[in-house]
PDB file of C-alpha atoms in Angstrom:
ATOM      1  CA  UNK A   1      -0.268 -22.973  63.580  1.00 42.00           C
ATOM      2  CA  UNK A   2      -2.769 -20.711  65.327  1.00 44.00           C
ATOM      3  CA  UNK A   3      -0.196 -18.963  67.458  1.00 41.00           C
ATOM      4  CA  UNK A   4      -1.698 -15.508  67.079  1.00 41.00           C
ATOM      5  CA  UNK A   5      -4.940 -13.725  66.305  1.00 42.00           C
ATOM      6  CA  UNK A   6      -3.983 -12.829  62.736  1.00 46.00           C
ATOM      7  CA  UNK A   7      -3.525 -16.484  61.802  1.00 50.00           C
ATOM      8  CA  UNK A   8      -6.857 -17.366  63.399  1.00 87.00           C
ATOM      9  CA  UNK A   9      -8.470 -14.496  61.474  1.00 95.00           C
ATOM     10  CA  UNK A  10      -6.963 -15.869  58.272  1.00 97.00           C
ATOM     11  CA  UNK A  11      -8.609 -19.249  58.916  1.00 98.00           C
ATOM     12  CA  UNK A  12     -11.985 -17.622  59.631  1.00 97.00           C
ATOM     13  CA  UNK A  13     -11.761 -15.511  56.462  1.00 98.00           C
ATOM     14  CA  UNK A  14     -10.908 -18.638  54.493  1.00 98.00           C
ATOM     15  CA  UNK A  15     -13.858 -20.638  55.859  1.00 98.00           C
ATOM     16  CA  UNK A  16     -16.188 -17.751  55.000  1.00 97.00           C
ATOM     17  CA  UNK A  17     -14.718 -17.541  51.493  1.00 98.00           C
ATOM     18  CA  UNK A  18     -15.140 -21.313  50.998  1.00 98.00           C
ATOM     19  CA  UNK A  19     -18.780 -21.171  52.158  1.00 97.00           C
ATOM     20  CA  UNK A  20     -19.604 -18.165  49.954  1.00 96.00           C
ATOM     21  CA  UNK A  21     -17.918 -19.851  46.958  1.00 97.00           C
ATOM     22  CA  UNK A  22     -20.011 -23.019  47.406  1.00 96.00           C
ATOM     23  CA  UNK A  23     -16.822 -25.013  47.949  1.00 97.00           C
ATOM     24  CA  UNK A  24     -17.699 -25.818  51.572  1.00 97.00           C
ATOM     25  CA  UNK A  25     -21.197 -27.245  51.795  1.00 97.00           C
ATOM     26  CA  UNK A  26     -23.337 -28.674  54.556  1.00 97.00           C
ATOM     27  CA  UNK A  27     -25.811 -31.554  54.439  1.00 95.00           C
ATOM     28  CA  UNK A  28     -25.041 -35.264  54.186  1.00 96.00           C
ATOM     29  CA  UNK A  29     -22.127 -36.483  52.079  1.00 96.00           C
ATOM     30  CA  UNK A  30     -20.472 -39.881  51.775  1.00 93.00           C
ATOM     31  CA  UNK A  31     -16.683 -39.718  52.146  1.00 88.00           C
ATOM     32  CA  UNK A  32     -14.128 -41.990  50.449  1.00 82.00           C
ATOM     33  CA  UNK A  33     -13.943 -43.871  53.742  1.00 82.00           C
ATOM     34  CA  UNK A  34     -17.693 -44.536  53.571  1.00 88.00           C
ATOM     35  CA  UNK A  35     -18.571 -42.138  56.394  1.00 92.00           C
ATOM     36  CA  UNK A  36     -21.607 -39.869  56.259  1.00 95.00           C
ATOM     37  CA  UNK A  37     -20.111 -36.413  56.749  1.00 96.00           C
ATOM     38  CA  UNK A  38     -22.216 -33.339  57.578  1.00 97.00           C
ATOM     39  CA  UNK A  39     -19.923 -31.191  55.450  1.00 97.00           C
ATOM     40  CA  UNK A  40     -18.091 -31.457  52.154  1.00 96.00           C
ATOM     41  CA  UNK A  41     -15.092 -29.474  50.927  1.00 95.00           C
ATOM     42  CA  UNK A  42     -14.456 -29.650  47.178  1.00 93.00           C
ATOM     43  CA  UNK A  43     -11.503 -27.492  46.119  1.00 92.00           C
ATOM     44  CA  UNK A  44     -12.269 -28.329  42.476  1.00 91.00           C
ATOM     45  CA  UNK A  45     -15.089 -25.773  42.752  1.00 95.00           C
ATOM     46  CA  UNK A  46     -12.599 -22.910  43.049  1.00 96.00           C
ATOM     47  CA  UNK A  47     -13.201 -22.943  39.320  1.00 95.00           C
ATOM     48  CA  UNK A  48     -12.758 -19.434  37.981  1.00 97.00           C
ATOM     49  CA  UNK A  49      -9.911 -16.947  37.902  1.00 97.00           C
ATOM     50  CA  UNK A  50     -11.127 -14.793  40.787  1.00 97.00           C
ATOM     51  CA  UNK A  51     -11.727 -17.724  43.151  1.00 97.00           C
ATOM     52  CA  UNK A  52      -8.465 -19.478  42.258  1.00 97.00           C
ATOM     53  CA  UNK A  53      -6.538 -16.241  42.691  1.00 97.00           C
ATOM     54  CA  UNK A  54      -8.047 -15.605  46.122  1.00 98.00           C
ATOM     55  CA  UNK A  55      -7.447 -19.213  47.146  1.00 98.00           C
ATOM     56  CA  UNK A  56      -3.785 -18.848  46.161  1.00 98.00           C
ATOM     57  CA  UNK A  57      -3.537 -15.692  48.284  1.00 98.00           C
ATOM     58  CA  UNK A  58      -4.723 -17.664  51.319  1.00 98.00           C
ATOM     59  CA  UNK A  59      -2.143 -20.385  50.654  1.00 98.00           C
ATOM     60  CA  UNK A  60       0.645 -17.840  50.171  1.00 98.00           C
ATOM     61  CA  UNK A  61      -0.226 -15.944  53.356  1.00 98.00           C
ATOM     62  CA  UNK A  62      -0.387 -19.127  55.427  1.00 98.00           C
ATOM     63  CA  UNK A  63       2.857 -20.509  53.956  1.00 98.00           C
ATOM     64  CA  UNK A  64       4.743 -17.262  54.595  1.00 97.00           C
ATOM     65  CA  UNK A  65       3.306 -16.909  58.118  1.00 96.00           C
ATOM     66  CA  UNK A  66       4.275 -20.508  58.954  1.00 96.00           C
ATOM     67  CA  UNK A  67       7.986 -19.813  58.572  1.00 96.00           C
ATOM     68  CA  UNK A  68       8.489 -23.067  56.639  1.00 96.00           C
ATOM     69  CA  UNK A  69      11.803 -23.055  54.779  1.00 95.00           C
ATOM     70  CA  UNK A  70      11.547 -24.324  51.209  1.00 98.00           C
ATOM     71  CA  UNK A  71      13.252 -23.923  47.852  1.00 98.00           C
ATOM     72  CA  UNK A  72      10.447 -24.817  45.436  1.00 98.00           C
ATOM     73  CA  UNK A  73       6.808 -25.922  45.086  1.00 98.00           C
ATOM     74  CA  UNK A  74       5.499 -29.248  43.807  1.00 98.00           C
ATOM     75  CA  UNK A  75       1.909 -29.849  42.642  1.00 96.00           C
ATOM     76  CA  UNK A  76       0.697 -33.471  42.603  1.00 94.00           C
ATOM     77  CA  UNK A  77      -1.488 -34.315  39.596  1.00 91.00           C
ATOM     78  CA  UNK A  78      -4.184 -33.349  39.099  1.00 90.00           C
ATOM     79  CA  UNK A  79      -5.610 -30.832  41.591  1.00 91.00           C
ATOM     80  CA  UNK A  80      -2.171 -29.850  42.826  1.00 94.00           C
ATOM     81  CA  UNK A  81      -1.073 -28.635  39.386  1.00 95.00           C
ATOM     82  CA  UNK A  82      -3.159 -25.419  39.171  1.00 96.00           C
ATOM     83  CA  UNK A  83      -2.732 -24.909  42.923  1.00 97.00           C
ATOM     84  CA  UNK A  84       1.075 -24.960  42.758  1.00 97.00           C
ATOM     85  CA  UNK A  85       1.100 -22.645  39.732  1.00 98.00           C
ATOM     86  CA  UNK A  86      -1.302 -20.149  41.313  1.00 98.00           C
ATOM     87  CA  UNK A  87       0.505 -20.215  44.672  1.00 98.00           C
ATOM     88  CA  UNK A  88       3.866 -19.664  42.933  1.00 98.00           C
ATOM     89  CA  UNK A  89       2.396 -16.520  41.331  1.00 98.00           C
ATOM     90  CA  UNK A  90       1.079 -15.223  44.664  1.00 98.00           C
ATOM     91  CA  UNK A  91       4.349 -15.947  46.466  1.00 98.00           C
ATOM     92  CA  UNK A  92       6.214 -14.017  43.746  1.00 98.00           C
ATOM     93  CA  UNK A  93       3.823 -11.082  44.211  1.00 98.00           C
ATOM     94  CA  UNK A  94       4.639 -11.207  47.922  1.00 97.00           C
ATOM     95  CA  UNK A  95       8.367 -11.023  47.121  1.00 97.00           C
ATOM     96  CA  UNK A  96       9.153 -14.761  47.390  1.00 97.00           C
ATOM     97  CA  UNK A  97       9.844 -15.982  43.858  1.00 98.00           C
ATOM     98  CA  UNK A  98      10.388 -19.761  43.782  1.00 98.00           C
ATOM     99  CA  UNK A  99      10.317 -22.377  41.011  1.00 98.00           C
ATOM    100  CA  UNK A 100       7.554 -24.964  40.765  1.00 98.00           C
ATOM    101  CA  UNK A 101       7.096 -28.373  39.180  1.00 98.00           C
ATOM    102  CA  UNK A 102       4.377 -30.997  38.908  1.00 96.00           C
ATOM    103  CA  UNK A 103       3.945 -34.573  37.771  1.00 94.00           C
ATOM    104  CA  UNK A 104       2.021 -36.341  35.062  1.00 87.00           C
ATOM    105  CA  UNK A 105      -0.058 -39.386  35.921  1.00 80.00           C
ATOM    106  CA  UNK A 106       1.385 -41.200  32.904  1.00 73.00           C
ATOM    107  CA  UNK A 107       5.013 -41.011  31.767  1.00 64.00           C
ATOM    108  CA  UNK A 108       5.504 -39.294  28.405  1.00 57.00           C
ATOM    109  CA  UNK A 109       7.656 -41.178  25.903  1.00 57.00           C
ATOM    110  CA  UNK A 110       8.264 -38.279  23.490  1.00 49.00           C
ATOM    111  CA  UNK A 111       9.427 -34.674  23.778  1.00 48.00           C
ATOM    112  CA  UNK A 112      11.160 -34.166  27.091  1.00 49.00           C
ATOM    113  CA  UNK A 113       9.769 -37.491  28.396  1.00 47.00           C
ATOM    114  CA  UNK A 114       9.369 -38.540  32.014  1.00 60.00           C
ATOM    115  CA  UNK A 115       6.703 -37.813  34.604  1.00 88.00           C
ATOM    116  CA  UNK A 116       7.993 -34.502  36.028  1.00 92.00           C
ATOM    117  CA  UNK A 117       7.277 -31.155  34.352  1.00 93.00           C
ATOM    118  CA  UNK A 118       8.482 -27.647  35.153  1.00 94.00           C
ATOM    119  CA  UNK A 119      11.536 -26.561  37.093  1.00 95.00           C
ATOM    120  CA  UNK A 120      14.179 -29.147  38.071  1.00 95.00           C
ATOM    121  CA  UNK A 121      13.140 -30.790  41.332  1.00 97.00           C
ATOM    122  CA  UNK A 122      15.873 -29.928  43.835  1.00 97.00           C
ATOM    123  CA  UNK A 123      16.411 -28.662  47.362  1.00 98.00           C
ATOM    124  CA  UNK A 124      13.655 -28.578  49.994  1.00 98.00           C
ATOM    125  CA  UNK A 125      10.305 -29.144  48.321  1.00 98.00           C
ATOM    126  CA  UNK A 126       6.937 -27.849  49.526  1.00 98.00           C
ATOM    127  CA  UNK A 127       4.057 -29.972  48.212  1.00 97.00           C
ATOM    128  CA  UNK A 128       0.835 -28.018  47.540  1.00 97.00           C
ATOM    129  CA  UNK A 129      -2.443 -29.976  47.613  1.00 95.00           C
ATOM    130  CA  UNK A 130      -6.091 -29.420  48.531  1.00 93.00           C
ATOM    131  CA  UNK A 131      -6.929 -31.819  51.362  1.00 90.00           C
ATOM    132  CA  UNK A 132      -5.339 -34.924  52.824  1.00 87.00           C
ATOM    133  CA  UNK A 133      -7.676 -37.866  53.354  1.00 75.00           C
ATOM    134  CA  UNK A 134      -5.322 -40.838  53.563  1.00 70.00           C
ATOM    135  CA  UNK A 135      -1.779 -39.585  53.008  1.00 72.00           C
ATOM    136  CA  UNK A 136      -1.548 -41.710  49.831  1.00 76.00           C
ATOM    137  CA  UNK A 137      -1.005 -38.755  47.502  1.00 78.00           C
ATOM    138  CA  UNK A 138       1.658 -37.400  49.866  1.00 85.00           C
ATOM    139  CA  UNK A 139       3.499 -40.739  49.797  1.00 88.00           C
ATOM    140  CA  UNK A 140       3.425 -40.756  45.977  1.00 91.00           C
ATOM    141  CA  UNK A 141       4.768 -37.195  45.822  1.00 93.00           C
ATOM    142  CA  UNK A 142       7.477 -38.007  48.368  1.00 94.00           C
ATOM    143  CA  UNK A 143       8.651 -40.950  46.242  1.00 94.00           C
ATOM    144  CA  UNK A 144       8.800 -38.795  43.083  1.00 95.00           C
ATOM    145  CA  UNK A 145      10.681 -35.998  44.853  1.00 97.00           C
ATOM    146  CA  UNK A 146      13.180 -38.386  46.436  1.00 96.00           C
ATOM    147  CA  UNK A 147      13.712 -40.170  43.099  1.00 96.00           C
ATOM    148  CA  UNK A 148      14.662 -36.773  41.623  1.00 96.00           C
ATOM    149  CA  UNK A 149      17.295 -36.351  44.358  1.00 97.00           C
ATOM    150  CA  UNK A 150      15.434 -33.624  46.259  1.00 98.00           C
ATOM    151  CA  UNK A 151      14.095 -33.443  49.827  1.00 97.00           C
ATOM    152  CA  UNK A 152      10.337 -33.629  50.481  1.00 97.00           C
ATOM    153  CA  UNK A 153      10.122 -31.091  53.282  1.00 97.00           C
ATOM    154  CA  UNK A 154       6.554 -29.897  53.856  1.00 97.00           C
ATOM    155  CA  UNK A 155       2.952 -30.010  52.636  1.00 97.00           C
ATOM    156  CA  UNK A 156       0.515 -27.101  52.375  1.00 97.00           C
ATOM    157  CA  UNK A 157      -3.200 -27.943  52.257  1.00 97.00           C
ATOM    158  CA  UNK A 158      -6.395 -25.905  52.292  1.00 97.00           C
ATOM    159  CA  UNK A 159      -8.334 -27.786  54.983  1.00 96.00           C
ATOM    160  CA  UNK A 160      -7.253 -30.221  57.678  1.00 96.00           C
ATOM    161  CA  UNK A 161     -10.364 -32.322  58.391  1.00 94.00           C
ATOM    162  CA  UNK A 162      -8.756 -33.523  61.655  1.00 95.00           C
ATOM    163  CA  UNK A 163     -10.379 -36.928  61.381  1.00 94.00           C
ATOM    164  CA  UNK A 164      -9.209 -40.502  61.705  1.00 93.00           C
ATOM    165  CA  UNK A 165      -7.662 -42.011  58.587  1.00 91.00           C
ATOM    166  CA  UNK A 166      -8.591 -45.504  57.428  1.00 88.00           C
ATOM    167  CA  UNK A 167      -6.302 -48.393  56.553  1.00 86.00           C
ATOM    168  CA  UNK A 168      -7.639 -51.552  54.903  1.00 83.00           C
ATOM    169  CA  UNK A 169     -11.177 -50.353  55.558  1.00 82.00           C
ATOM    170  CA  UNK A 170     -10.663 -49.781  59.298  1.00 88.00           C
ATOM    171  CA  UNK A 171     -10.397 -46.545  61.284  1.00 90.00           C
ATOM    172  CA  UNK A 172      -6.985 -45.836  62.782  1.00 92.00           C
ATOM    173  CA  UNK A 173      -6.339 -43.496  65.756  1.00 92.00           C
ATOM    174  CA  UNK A 174      -4.379 -40.916  63.749  1.00 93.00           C
ATOM    175  CA  UNK A 175      -5.365 -38.483  61.011  1.00 94.00           C
ATOM    176  CA  UNK A 176      -3.710 -38.360  57.598  1.00 93.00           C
ATOM    177  CA  UNK A 177      -2.047 -35.095  58.610  1.00 95.00           C
ATOM    178  CA  UNK A 178      -0.667 -36.671  61.795  1.00 95.00           C
ATOM    179  CA  UNK A 179       0.584 -39.628  59.751  1.00 93.00           C
ATOM    180  CA  UNK A 180       2.445 -37.347  57.324  1.00 94.00           C
ATOM    181  CA  UNK A 181       3.870 -35.272  60.197  1.00 94.00           C
ATOM    182  CA  UNK A 182       4.849 -38.048  62.586  1.00 93.00           C
ATOM    183  CA  UNK A 183       5.525 -41.060  60.370  1.00 91.00           C
ATOM    184  CA  UNK A 184       6.806 -39.418  57.191  1.00 91.00           C
ATOM    185  CA  UNK A 185       8.510 -36.484  58.940  1.00 94.00           C
ATOM    186  CA  UNK A 186       7.059 -33.621  56.883  1.00 96.00           C
ATOM    187  CA  UNK A 187       5.773 -30.326  58.222  1.00 96.00           C
ATOM    188  CA  UNK A 188       2.082 -29.821  57.362  1.00 96.00           C
ATOM    189  CA  UNK A 189       0.639 -26.348  57.037  1.00 96.00           C
ATOM    190  CA  UNK A 190      -3.167 -25.931  56.636  1.00 97.00           C
ATOM    191  CA  UNK A 191      -5.025 -22.715  55.851  1.00 98.00           C
ATOM    192  CA  UNK A 192      -7.844 -23.887  58.142  1.00 97.00           C
ATOM    193  CA  UNK A 193      -8.777 -26.892  60.264  1.00 96.00           C
ATOM    194  CA  UNK A 194     -12.035 -28.516  61.324  1.00 96.00           C
ATOM    195  CA  UNK A 195     -11.662 -26.616  64.626  1.00 96.00           C
ATOM    196  CA  UNK A 196     -11.768 -23.350  62.662  1.00 97.00           C
ATOM    197  CA  UNK A 197     -14.861 -24.505  60.776  1.00 97.00           C
ATOM    198  CA  UNK A 198     -16.575 -25.318  64.086  1.00 96.00           C
ATOM    199  CA  UNK A 199     -15.698 -21.874  65.444  1.00 96.00           C
ATOM    200  CA  UNK A 200     -17.158 -20.274  62.317  1.00 96.00           C
ATOM    201  CA  UNK A 201     -20.430 -22.211  62.731  1.00 96.00           C
ATOM    202  CA  UNK A 202     -20.564 -21.288  66.412  1.00 94.00           C
ATOM    203  CA  UNK A 203     -20.225 -17.602  65.567  1.00 94.00           C
ATOM    204  CA  UNK A 204     -23.167 -18.025  63.159  1.00 92.00           C
ATOM    205  CA  UNK A 205     -25.311 -19.826  65.737  1.00 88.00           C
ATOM    206  CA  UNK A 206     -28.211 -17.410  65.193  1.00 87.00           C
ATOM    207  CA  UNK A 207     -28.573 -17.925  61.444  1.00 90.00           C
ATOM    208  CA  UNK A 208     -29.107 -20.737  58.959  1.00 90.00           C
ATOM    209  CA  UNK A 209     -25.465 -21.862  58.948  1.00 90.00           C
ATOM    210  CA  UNK A 210     -25.460 -22.333  62.709  1.00 91.00           C
ATOM    211  CA  UNK A 211     -27.955 -25.197  62.515  1.00 93.00           C
ATOM    212  CA  UNK A 212     -25.157 -27.446  61.211  1.00 96.00           C
ATOM    213  CA  UNK A 213     -22.946 -26.932  64.266  1.00 96.00           C
ATOM    214  CA  UNK A 214     -24.358 -29.822  66.314  1.00 96.00           C
ATOM    215  CA  UNK A 215     -23.994 -32.314  63.462  1.00 96.00           C
ATOM    216  CA  UNK A 216     -20.388 -31.303  62.790  1.00 97.00           C
ATOM    217  CA  UNK A 217     -19.567 -31.560  66.517  1.00 97.00           C
ATOM    218  CA  UNK A 218     -21.129 -35.047  66.639  1.00 97.00           C
ATOM    219  CA  UNK A 219     -19.104 -36.089  63.583  1.00 96.00           C
ATOM    220  CA  UNK A 220     -15.914 -34.826  65.190  1.00 96.00           C
ATOM    221  CA  UNK A 221     -16.698 -36.672  68.433  1.00 96.00           C
ATOM    222  CA  UNK A 222     -17.076 -39.914  66.473  1.00 95.00           C
ATOM    223  CA  UNK A 223     -14.244 -39.612  63.944  1.00 95.00           C
ATOM    224  CA  UNK A 224     -12.039 -36.805  65.266  1.00 95.00           C
ATOM    225  CA  UNK A 225      -8.242 -36.975  65.435  1.00 92.00           C
ATOM    226  CA  UNK A 226      -5.564 -34.319  65.434  1.00 68.00           C
TER     227      UNK A 226
END
């Protein structure tokens, strides 16, 4: 993923963008798993046209640099829907025009009906989502894509937290990303990882942001995976 300096630079630019946008915050936040995290990433706060457009550029650049082969994009409801649409636009601008589709949470019984909207789901499908905390959303998307007769091939996310997933309330040794890669067999492509966030904080050791470095390191030492 970080095979060369340009990719690493992309991750650092993304972390800076997320901090400046207020999407990546530091303090004390309770995660879905009940952990007290020293940072919080909320992609829902990329909430205007300029921020969403720039976010989509980061996704498109990372996807194209990754070399992943895919035929279309799929956005899981709800956060994945605007992400997939915006990324499809940016990929087209970069000369890679692909169809996209998304799902509804509830099946529609009138009009075209069904749970899938957009282009026909076929070929190798790249799922676009924000983060991956348990792999549950990925499993749901995989089932929908397979039911349509297509191949779930890869997942693109904004941030890989690189931390242990939980199952039945207990920590497990692998992260959600590792689970999706190793158990479900999908390629996972992240714009940035926790390691990139730590590097960014280290670079800013002399200013206000740098004070959070120690807490994030301690969190990684306790819950880190991947």
